[in-house]
Amino acid sequence: MRLCMCITRDTGTAPHAQPSVRSSGSRGAKAPHVRSRSEINGAYQKQRAPVPDERVPWSVAWPAYAPIEFTHESVAKQPVWADPVDASRIAGLRDRLSYESSPLTLAPNGRPLNPFGRTGTTGRGLLGKWGPNHAADPIVLRARPDGVFEMVAIKRRDTGQWAIPGGMVDAGEVVSVTLRREFTEEAGALDDPREQAALSSALDVLFGSGGSSVYCGYVDDPRNTDNAWMETAVHAFLLPADLSAKLPLQSGSDAADVRWLPLDEQLLGGDASALYADHLRFVMLALRQVGGERVRSPSAENART
Ligand code: RP5
């Protein structure tokens, strides 16, 4: 596993002084990017050709490969957050920032190729950008008196899974701003102005610390395609005990629910699909970094993918 600094898209500088784990993504795992080949996201039903594990890598010749072309209508109508339909007309596409593949590898039709291999779908699916689509994921943790950590988790509307309350990095936005904005939008949508003010000052302290940068790289996200994929920067924040009582939670419009999710042995040792995409793996990395020896859990490597 290589080490790197997470580089922000807009400044080209490292947002934090600490080195973070750079993606090993799904490379080397027994079944490479399984969620990127799944139809767990309802919009992808019947939109993927089956890709056996051994045929995922582009290096494996597969002349009969017949992926299904799919770009969701919400993307095809080209809202402000989406690229033009024709990738070959985008200037500088090859040099877009990626934590995984720099420069991007382009297919003869000018579309970027997923650095983790085939997904059974071409086009962009639900993703706006050709190539990497950048997100930021804040893992907010608190320790219970019995030593078990809890994390602020939201229930996603698309797959119904619990997830880190992360989201897309807006154009021109730095990761540190996205982390706080997404957390507030998804988990801190409070109506009461007094509660809102209390949350805001707690978040000043929490996010003001910068947290620990634990990962940057590919996400095995069920929206990925052969030509568009998710990458993220994951930061962990450990709440001091006095602050955790002052953190009221309320899910925003993007989330069906929000809660303090116990990171107990049942969750950490169980099925990785208990959390969205690669989020269980990111949580394991965060616990190892933030919790150290105090964490009672199997090691990150034991997480099933
Ligand atoms: C995942 O999708 C990232 O890890 C992040 O949590 C999320 C961002 O997408 P939206 O929540 O904005 O849909 O790949």
Coordinates of C-alpha atoms and ligand atoms in Angstrom, one line a residue:
M1 CA 0.0 0.0 0.0
R2 CA 1.5 3.3 -1.1
L3 CA 1.4 6.5 1.0
C4 CA 0.5 9.8 -0.5
M5 CA -0.8 13.2 0.4
C6 CA -4.4 13.9 -0.7
I7 CA -4.1 16.7 -3.2
T8 CA -7.0 19.0 -3.5
R9 CA -8.4 19.6 -7.0
D10 CA -8.5 23.3 -7.0
T11 CA -5.3 24.4 -5.1
G12 CA -3.0 21.5 -6.0
T13 CA -1.8 21.6 -2.4
A14 CA -2.1 19.1 0.3
P15 CA -5.0 20.1 2.7
H16 CA -3.4 18.6 5.7
A17 CA 0.1 17.9 6.9
Q18 CA -0.5 14.3 7.7
P19 CA 0.2 11.6 5.1
S20 CA -2.9 9.5 4.4
V21 CA -3.4 6.0 3.1
R22 CA -3.6 6.2 -0.6
S23 CA -6.0 3.9 -2.2
S24 CA -5.3 0.3 -2.8
G25 CA -8.9 0.3 -4.0
S26 CA -10.0 -3.2 -4.8
R27 CA -6.7 -4.1 -6.4
G28 CA -5.4 -7.3 -5.0
A29 CA -8.8 -8.2 -3.4
K30 CA -10.2 -11.6 -4.3
A31 CA -13.2 -10.1 -6.1
P32 CA -12.4 -6.7 -7.6
H33 CA -14.9 -3.8 -7.3
V34 CA -17.9 -6.0 -6.8
R35 CA -20.3 -3.1 -6.0
S36 CA -19.2 -1.4 -9.3
R37 CA -20.6 -4.5 -11.1
S38 CA -23.8 -4.7 -9.0
E39 CA -27.3 -3.4 -9.7
I40 CA -27.9 -2.6 -6.0
N41 CA -28.7 1.0 -7.1
G42 CA -32.2 0.7 -8.5
A43 CA -31.4 3.0 -11.4
Y44 CA -28.9 0.4 -12.7
Q45 CA -31.3 -2.5 -12.9
K46 CA -30.7 -4.3 -16.2
Q47 CA -28.0 -1.7 -17.1
R48 CA -25.0 -4.0 -16.5
A49 CA -23.6 -6.9 -18.5
P50 CA -22.2 -9.6 -16.2
V51 CA -18.4 -9.3 -15.8
P52 CA -16.8 -12.4 -14.1
D53 CA -14.0 -11.6 -11.6
E54 CA -11.2 -12.8 -13.9
R55 CA -12.3 -10.5 -16.7
V56 CA -12.5 -7.3 -14.7
P57 CA -8.9 -6.2 -15.6
W58 CA -8.5 -4.3 -18.9
S59 CA -5.2 -6.3 -19.3
V60 CA -7.3 -9.4 -19.8
A61 CA -8.3 -9.5 -23.5
W62 CA -12.1 -10.0 -24.0
P63 CA -13.1 -9.2 -27.6
A64 CA -16.7 -10.3 -26.9
Y65 CA -17.2 -7.9 -24.0
A66 CA -20.6 -6.2 -24.6
P67 CA -21.2 -3.6 -21.9
I68 CA -24.6 -1.8 -21.7
E69 CA -24.5 1.9 -22.6
F70 CA -26.2 3.8 -19.8
T71 CA -26.3 7.5 -18.9
H72 CA -29.2 8.4 -16.7
E73 CA -31.5 11.1 -18.2
S74 CA -30.8 13.4 -15.3
V75 CA -27.1 13.4 -16.4
A76 CA -27.8 13.4 -20.2
K77 CA -29.7 16.6 -20.0
Q78 CA -26.5 18.2 -18.9
P79 CA -27.2 20.1 -15.6
V80 CA -24.4 22.4 -14.4
W81 CA -22.7 19.7 -12.5
A82 CA -22.4 17.4 -15.5
D83 CA -20.0 17.2 -18.4
P84 CA -21.0 17.5 -22.1
V85 CA -22.3 14.3 -23.7
D86 CA -19.3 13.9 -26.0
A87 CA -16.2 13.2 -23.9
S88 CA -13.8 13.5 -26.8
R89 CA -14.6 17.2 -27.1
I90 CA -13.6 18.0 -23.5
A91 CA -10.2 19.9 -23.4
G92 CA -7.7 18.6 -20.9
L93 CA -9.8 15.6 -19.9
R94 CA -6.8 13.3 -19.8
D95 CA -5.1 15.6 -17.2
R96 CA -8.0 15.8 -14.7
L97 CA -7.0 15.2 -11.2
S98 CA -7.3 11.6 -10.1
Y99 CA -6.0 9.9 -7.0
E100 CA -5.6 6.7 -9.0
S101 CA -4.6 7.3 -12.6
S102 CA -2.6 10.4 -13.7
P103 CA -2.9 11.0 -16.6
L104 CA -6.2 9.3 -17.2
T105 CA -6.2 6.4 -19.7
L106 CA -8.5 7.2 -22.6
A107 CA -10.2 4.7 -24.8
P108 CA -10.0 5.3 -28.6
N109 CA -13.5 7.0 -28.4
G110 CA -11.9 9.6 -26.0
R111 CA -13.7 8.3 -22.9
P112 CA -11.6 7.7 -19.7
L113 CA -11.2 4.1 -18.6
N114 CA -12.0 3.0 -15.1
P115 CA -8.6 2.3 -13.4
F116 CA -10.1 -0.7 -11.7
G117 CA -11.4 -2.4 -14.8
R118 CA -14.7 -3.4 -16.4
T119 CA -18.1 -2.8 -14.8
G120 CA -20.5 -4.1 -17.4
T121 CA -21.7 -0.5 -18.1
T122 CA -20.4 2.2 -20.4
G123 CA -21.4 5.9 -20.3
R124 CA -21.8 7.7 -17.0
G125 CA -24.8 6.2 -15.3
L126 CA -25.8 8.6 -12.6
L127 CA -22.4 10.3 -12.4
G128 CA -21.9 13.7 -13.9
K129 CA -18.2 13.7 -14.8
W130 CA -16.3 11.6 -17.3
G131 CA -13.5 9.9 -15.3
P132 CA -13.2 10.7 -11.6
N133 CA -16.1 12.2 -9.6
H134 CA -14.7 13.6 -6.4
A135 CA -16.3 13.3 -3.0
A136 CA -15.3 14.0 0.6
D137 CA -16.3 11.8 3.6
P138 CA -16.3 13.0 7.2
I139 CA -16.2 10.1 9.8
V140 CA -17.3 11.7 13.0
L141 CA -16.6 9.4 16.0
R142 CA -17.2 9.3 19.7
A143 CA -16.1 6.8 22.3
R144 CA -18.6 5.1 24.6
P145 CA -17.6 4.5 28.2
D146 CA -17.3 0.8 27.4
G147 CA -14.7 1.5 24.7
V148 CA -16.9 0.9 21.7
F149 CA -16.8 3.8 19.2
E150 CA -19.9 5.2 17.5
M151 CA -20.1 7.0 14.2
V152 CA -22.5 9.5 12.8
A153 CA -24.2 7.6 10.0
I154 CA -26.9 8.5 7.6
K155 CA -29.3 6.2 5.8
R156 CA -29.0 6.7 2.1
R157 CA -32.2 7.0 0.0
D158 CA -30.8 5.2 -3.1
T159 CA -29.8 1.9 -1.6
G160 CA -31.2 2.1 1.9
Q161 CA -27.8 1.4 3.4
W162 CA -26.1 3.2 6.3
A163 CA -23.3 5.4 5.1
I164 CA -20.7 8.1 6.1
P165 CA -22.5 11.5 5.6
G166 CA -20.2 12.5 2.7
G167 CA -21.0 14.1 -0.6
M168 CA -19.6 15.5 -3.8
V169 CA -17.0 18.2 -3.9
D170 CA -18.5 21.2 -5.6
A171 CA -16.6 23.0 -8.4
G172 CA -13.9 25.2 -6.9
E173 CA -14.5 23.9 -3.4
V174 CA -11.7 22.6 -1.1
V175 CA -12.2 19.3 0.6
S176 CA -12.2 20.8 4.1
V177 CA -15.2 22.9 3.2
T178 CA -17.0 20.0 1.6
L179 CA -16.5 17.8 4.7
R180 CA -18.3 20.3 6.9
R181 CA -20.9 21.3 4.4
E182 CA -22.0 17.8 3.7
F183 CA -22.0 16.8 7.3
T184 CA -24.3 19.8 8.1
E185 CA -26.6 19.2 5.1
E186 CA -27.0 15.5 5.7
A187 CA -26.9 15.1 9.5
G188 CA -27.4 18.5 11.0
A189 CA -30.5 19.9 9.2
L190 CA -32.0 21.5 12.4
D191 CA -35.0 23.8 12.3
D192 CA -34.6 25.3 15.8
P193 CA -32.2 28.3 15.6
R194 CA -30.9 27.7 19.0
E195 CA -30.0 24.1 18.2
Q196 CA -28.6 25.2 14.9
A197 CA -26.3 27.7 16.7
A198 CA -25.2 25.0 19.2
L199 CA -24.4 22.6 16.4
S200 CA -22.5 25.3 14.5
S201 CA -20.2 26.1 17.4
A202 CA -19.6 22.4 18.1
L203 CA -18.8 21.9 14.4
D204 CA -16.4 25.0 14.5
V205 CA -14.4 23.1 17.1
L206 CA -14.7 19.7 15.4
F207 CA -13.9 20.6 11.8
G208 CA -11.6 23.4 12.8
S209 CA -9.2 20.6 13.9
G210 CA -8.9 19.4 10.3
G211 CA -9.3 15.8 11.6
S212 CA -7.1 13.0 10.4
S213 CA -6.8 12.3 6.8
V214 CA -7.1 8.5 6.5
Y215 CA -7.7 7.7 2.8
C216 CA -7.9 9.1 -0.6
G217 CA -8.7 7.2 -3.7
Y218 CA -11.2 5.0 -5.6
V219 CA -14.5 4.1 -4.1
D220 CA -16.2 0.9 -5.1
D221 CA -19.5 2.7 -5.6
P222 CA -22.5 1.0 -7.2
R223 CA -22.8 4.0 -9.6
N224 CA -19.4 3.4 -11.2
T225 CA -19.1 2.6 -14.9
D226 CA -16.3 1.8 -17.3
N227 CA -16.0 5.6 -18.0
A228 CA -17.0 7.3 -14.8
W229 CA -16.2 6.5 -11.2
M230 CA -16.1 7.8 -7.6
E231 CA -13.0 8.9 -5.8
T232 CA -13.0 10.3 -2.2
A233 CA -11.0 11.9 0.5
V234 CA -11.9 10.5 3.9
H235 CA -11.2 12.4 7.1
A236 CA -11.8 11.2 10.7
F237 CA -12.9 13.5 13.5
L238 CA -12.9 12.3 17.1
L239 CA -15.4 14.1 19.3
P240 CA -14.3 15.0 22.8
A241 CA -16.9 13.6 25.4
D242 CA -18.1 17.1 26.4
L243 CA -18.9 18.0 22.8
S244 CA -20.7 14.8 21.8
A245 CA -23.7 15.8 24.0
K246 CA -23.9 19.1 22.2
L247 CA -24.2 17.5 18.7
P248 CA -27.9 17.2 17.9
L249 CA -28.6 15.2 14.8
Q250 CA -31.3 15.7 12.2
S251 CA -31.3 14.1 8.7
G252 CA -31.4 16.5 5.7
S253 CA -33.3 16.0 2.5
D254 CA -30.7 13.7 1.0
A255 CA -30.8 11.2 3.9
A256 CA -33.7 9.1 5.1
D257 CA -32.4 8.9 8.7
V258 CA -29.3 9.7 10.8
R259 CA -28.0 8.1 14.0
W260 CA -25.0 7.3 16.1
L261 CA -24.1 3.9 14.7
P262 CA -22.2 1.6 17.2
L263 CA -19.0 0.3 15.5
D264 CA -19.2 -2.9 17.5
E265 CA -17.9 -6.3 16.7
Q266 CA -21.2 -7.3 15.0
L267 CA -20.8 -4.5 12.4
L268 CA -17.1 -4.5 12.0
G269 CA -16.8 -8.3 11.7
G270 CA -19.9 -8.7 9.6
D271 CA -20.9 -8.3 6.0
A272 CA -19.3 -5.3 4.3
S273 CA -22.7 -4.5 2.7
A274 CA -23.9 -3.3 6.2
L275 CA -22.5 0.1 5.0
Y276 CA -22.6 1.7 1.6
A277 CA -19.9 1.1 -1.0
D278 CA -16.4 0.9 0.6
H279 CA -17.5 2.7 3.8
L280 CA -16.8 -0.2 6.2
R281 CA -13.2 -0.3 4.9
F282 CA -12.8 3.5 5.4
V283 CA -14.3 3.2 8.9
M284 CA -11.8 0.4 9.8
L285 CA -8.9 2.6 8.6
A286 CA -10.3 5.6 10.6
L287 CA -10.6 3.5 13.8
R288 CA -7.1 2.1 13.4
Q289 CA -5.7 5.7 13.0
V290 CA -7.9 7.5 15.5
G291 CA -8.8 4.8 18.0
G292 CA -5.4 2.9 18.0
E293 CA -5.2 0.3 20.7
R294 CA -8.5 1.3 22.3
V295 CA -10.5 -0.1 19.5
R296 CA -12.0 -3.5 20.1
S297 CA -12.4 -4.7 16.6
P298 CA -11.0 -7.1 14.0
S299 CA -8.2 -5.5 11.9
A300 CA -9.1 -3.6 8.7
E301 CA -7.7 -6.4 6.6
N302 CA -10.3 -8.8 8.0
A303 CA -13.1 -6.7 6.6
R304 CA -14.9 -8.7 4.0
T305 CA -15.2 -6.9 0.7
Ligands
RP5_1 C1 -19.5 7.6 -2.2 O1 -20.6 8.4 -2.6 C2 -18.6 8.6 -1.4 O2 -17.8 7.8 -0.5 C3 -19.6 9.5 -0.8 O3 -19.9 9.0 0.5 C4 -20.8 9.5 -1.7 C5 -21.0 10.8 -2.4 O4 -22.1 10.7 -3.2 P1 -23.5 11.3 -2.8 O5 -23.8 11.0 -1.4 O6 -23.4 12.8 -3.0 O7 -24.5 10.7 -3.7 O8 -18.9 7.1 -3.3

